[in-house]
XYZ file of C-alpha atoms in Angstrom:
232
model
C -93.879 -187.423 -281.787
C -92.888 -191.077 -281.439
C -92.508 -192.519 -277.951
C -89.095 -194.195 -278.221
C -89.556 -196.033 -274.920
C -91.972 -198.367 -276.729
C -89.598 -199.197 -279.591
C -87.590 -202.419 -279.549
C -84.465 -201.948 -281.656
C -82.743 -204.618 -283.767
C -80.312 -202.399 -285.727
C -78.929 -198.895 -285.392
C -76.503 -196.659 -287.295
C -75.226 -193.135 -286.631
C -73.706 -190.336 -288.644
C -72.676 -186.806 -287.708
C -76.093 -185.318 -286.992
C -78.643 -188.117 -286.910
C -79.410 -191.672 -285.849
C -81.300 -194.334 -287.799
C -82.907 -197.240 -285.988
C -84.783 -200.305 -287.185
C -87.459 -201.701 -284.901
C -88.156 -205.397 -284.501
C -91.383 -204.846 -286.452
C -89.379 -203.643 -289.472
C -90.208 -199.960 -289.028
C -87.487 -197.382 -289.647
C -87.023 -194.385 -287.354
C -84.911 -191.264 -287.801
C -83.638 -189.234 -284.848
C -82.612 -185.731 -285.923
C -81.083 -183.012 -283.766
C -82.885 -179.676 -284.004
C -82.140 -176.274 -282.511
C -85.203 -174.653 -280.996
C -85.713 -171.241 -279.439
C -86.874 -171.106 -275.833
C -88.996 -168.299 -274.395
C -85.840 -166.808 -272.898
C -84.321 -166.470 -276.368
C -81.722 -169.181 -275.768
C -81.218 -171.941 -278.316
C -81.249 -175.511 -277.127
C -80.753 -178.816 -278.898
C -83.537 -181.383 -278.900
C -84.248 -184.615 -280.746
C -87.079 -185.060 -283.211
C -88.069 -188.705 -283.801
C -89.810 -189.516 -287.078
C -91.107 -192.884 -288.260
C -90.128 -192.807 -291.950
C -91.032 -196.362 -292.972
C -93.484 -198.885 -291.558
C -93.046 -202.662 -291.701
C -90.464 -202.159 -294.424
C -88.394 -205.174 -293.358
C -85.343 -202.957 -293.713
C -82.064 -203.648 -291.959
C -79.748 -200.658 -291.908
C -76.230 -201.562 -293.019
C -74.651 -198.162 -293.630
C -75.091 -194.410 -293.656
C -72.723 -191.554 -294.276
C -72.952 -187.815 -293.835
C -70.150 -185.853 -295.444
C -71.416 -182.495 -294.246
C -74.724 -180.909 -293.373
C -75.811 -180.398 -296.983
C -74.426 -183.629 -298.482
C -76.215 -186.608 -297.011
C -77.668 -189.891 -298.216
C -78.504 -193.237 -296.674
C -78.558 -196.776 -298.070
C -80.198 -199.809 -296.478
C -80.671 -203.485 -297.324
C -83.833 -205.399 -296.498
C -83.985 -208.968 -295.266
C -85.253 -209.874 -298.735
C -82.088 -208.511 -300.348
C -83.579 -205.267 -301.680
C -81.532 -202.052 -301.584
C -83.269 -198.852 -300.418
C -81.809 -195.340 -300.694
C -82.876 -191.831 -299.783
C -81.464 -188.382 -299.155
C -79.335 -186.175 -301.383
C -79.304 -187.456 -304.968
C -77.589 -184.709 -306.908
C -74.577 -186.884 -307.785
C -76.550 -190.022 -308.657
C -75.667 -191.678 -305.346
C -79.240 -192.897 -304.836
C -79.195 -195.047 -307.986
C -82.807 -194.135 -308.672
C -84.495 -193.497 -312.015
C -82.289 -192.313 -314.869
C -81.903 -188.507 -315.022
C -83.581 -188.178 -311.610
C -81.119 -186.395 -309.334
C -83.681 -184.955 -306.925
C -83.481 -185.542 -303.193
C -85.666 -188.318 -301.782
C -87.081 -187.896 -298.298
C -88.260 -191.472 -297.785
C -86.583 -194.805 -298.652
C -87.185 -196.030 -302.196
C -86.305 -199.510 -303.446
C -83.960 -200.182 -306.347
C -85.004 -202.914 -308.742
C -82.981 -206.123 -308.634
C -82.719 -205.827 -312.403
C -80.065 -203.125 -312.018
C -77.978 -205.692 -310.102
C -78.357 -208.399 -312.706
C -81.325 -209.901 -310.854
C -79.175 -210.588 -307.790
C -80.022 -209.939 -304.152
C -78.013 -207.271 -302.365
C -76.392 -208.425 -299.128
C -74.242 -205.428 -298.171
C -73.867 -201.717 -298.826
C -71.581 -198.821 -297.938
C -71.863 -195.086 -298.545
C -69.054 -192.720 -299.467
C -69.328 -188.954 -299.577
C -71.361 -188.810 -302.783
C -71.372 -192.416 -303.976
C -72.692 -195.842 -302.986
C -71.187 -199.340 -303.153
C -73.350 -202.471 -303.064
C -72.346 -206.138 -302.744
C -74.598 -208.905 -304.064
C -75.189 -212.376 -302.687
C -72.803 -213.912 -305.233
C -70.002 -211.520 -304.303
C -70.233 -209.014 -307.147
C -69.775 -205.283 -306.540
C -71.876 -202.479 -308.031
C -71.196 -198.753 -307.650
C -72.980 -195.511 -308.526
C -72.718 -191.795 -307.830
C -69.851 -189.327 -308.125
C -66.725 -190.559 -309.905
C -64.366 -187.577 -310.142
C -61.408 -189.423 -308.566
C -62.276 -192.958 -309.658
C -64.139 -193.814 -306.467
C -66.549 -196.064 -308.392
C -63.737 -198.430 -309.422
C -65.058 -198.823 -312.965
C -61.785 -198.015 -314.711
C -62.240 -194.342 -315.456
C -63.034 -190.968 -313.953
C -65.169 -189.130 -316.435
C -65.146 -185.318 -316.742
C -67.961 -182.847 -316.295
C -71.530 -183.959 -315.634
C -70.627 -187.492 -316.740
C -69.077 -187.875 -313.298
C -72.633 -188.423 -312.088
C -73.310 -192.086 -312.746
C -76.904 -192.791 -311.816
C -77.290 -196.422 -312.839
C -75.407 -199.039 -310.781
C -72.302 -200.268 -312.629
C -70.699 -203.651 -312.057
C -67.030 -203.424 -311.036
C -65.639 -205.732 -313.707
C -62.188 -206.100 -312.114
C -63.722 -207.848 -309.094
C -65.800 -210.407 -311.001
C -64.945 -213.877 -309.706
C -63.314 -212.541 -306.510
C -66.416 -213.228 -304.365
C -66.424 -210.051 -302.297
C -67.879 -210.524 -298.819
C -67.299 -207.140 -297.143
C -67.028 -203.532 -298.273
C -66.364 -200.207 -296.535
C -66.156 -196.708 -298.021
C -64.435 -193.546 -296.880
C -65.003 -190.067 -298.213
C -63.635 -190.793 -301.702
C -62.277 -194.332 -301.552
C -63.416 -197.901 -300.920
C -61.828 -201.045 -299.466
C -63.269 -204.550 -299.803
C -62.409 -208.090 -298.712
C -62.881 -211.244 -300.766
C -63.775 -214.733 -299.529
C -60.085 -215.739 -299.606
C -59.171 -212.881 -297.289
C -57.504 -210.650 -299.872
C -58.059 -206.892 -299.664
C -58.694 -204.571 -302.612
C -58.915 -200.774 -302.651
C -59.647 -197.980 -305.110
C -60.323 -194.249 -305.273
C -58.433 -191.297 -303.821
C -55.005 -191.902 -302.273
C -53.774 -188.467 -301.149
C -53.180 -189.713 -297.580
C -52.201 -193.303 -298.395
C -55.705 -194.520 -297.592
C -55.546 -197.205 -300.293
C -52.784 -199.078 -298.448
C -50.580 -199.263 -301.540
C -47.404 -198.259 -299.726
C -47.350 -194.604 -300.728
C -49.190 -191.328 -300.223
C -49.056 -190.215 -303.822
C -52.135 -188.309 -304.914
C -52.601 -190.680 -307.831
C -56.155 -191.947 -307.855
C -56.779 -195.619 -308.572
C -59.717 -196.001 -310.942
C -59.811 -199.796 -310.654
C -59.446 -202.029 -307.577
C -55.849 -202.757 -306.594
C -54.828 -205.613 -304.302
C -53.355 -204.487 -300.986
C -50.203 -206.555 -300.422
C -48.842 -204.923 -297.278
C -50.446 -207.504 -294.984
C -47.786 -210.056 -295.945
C -47.523 -212.680 -298.661
C -50.471 -214.830 -299.671
C -50.104 -218.597 -299.488
C -52.923 -219.278 -301.948
C -53.327 -218.117 -305.494
C -56.291 -215.917 -306.425
């Protein structure tokens, strides 16, 4: 058991059932709620603290838990390396090709899959991951049944599981600086302040002015914030 009173935190992120914390020494800690039986037969909730990476120089940027059995985490190190772990059955970890097994400890993705670029930001959807590189390009991987990867198609059957990071071609040259993902959609902001969205739109979450359940498979510019003075 880790004594958390001795840990100095520099980053923290929460999801439904757990907390991830990065110490100033670069170590990564996971706080997980567990139900334990007392001698009286009554369940009580306690926290189990596990040190899952040591001196990994990892800064946690995002984590998402869709439900208790669908969970994965993505992190970016100070050196611009993306780490993932957790549920991998939909390819959302971006690990080795044809490897959809769960990973219980963070594993690094090669920069080669991002065109040799450093990763500077990441966001997790329900079963997919979105990464932003230092030059503002966007890469996605994981489940793509409603076009949540933004790569121009939603492929049927097992091909929905896209394991290798794919560059979002529509956003090349836009210099994306921020990205955030919901359950099955993503919104990003470019250096000029324009907003783009893609994925599921059943509740109007893409900001396109309607609630039609027509999924956008490529990023669409959100124009409802007013007119733009500058050209793209």
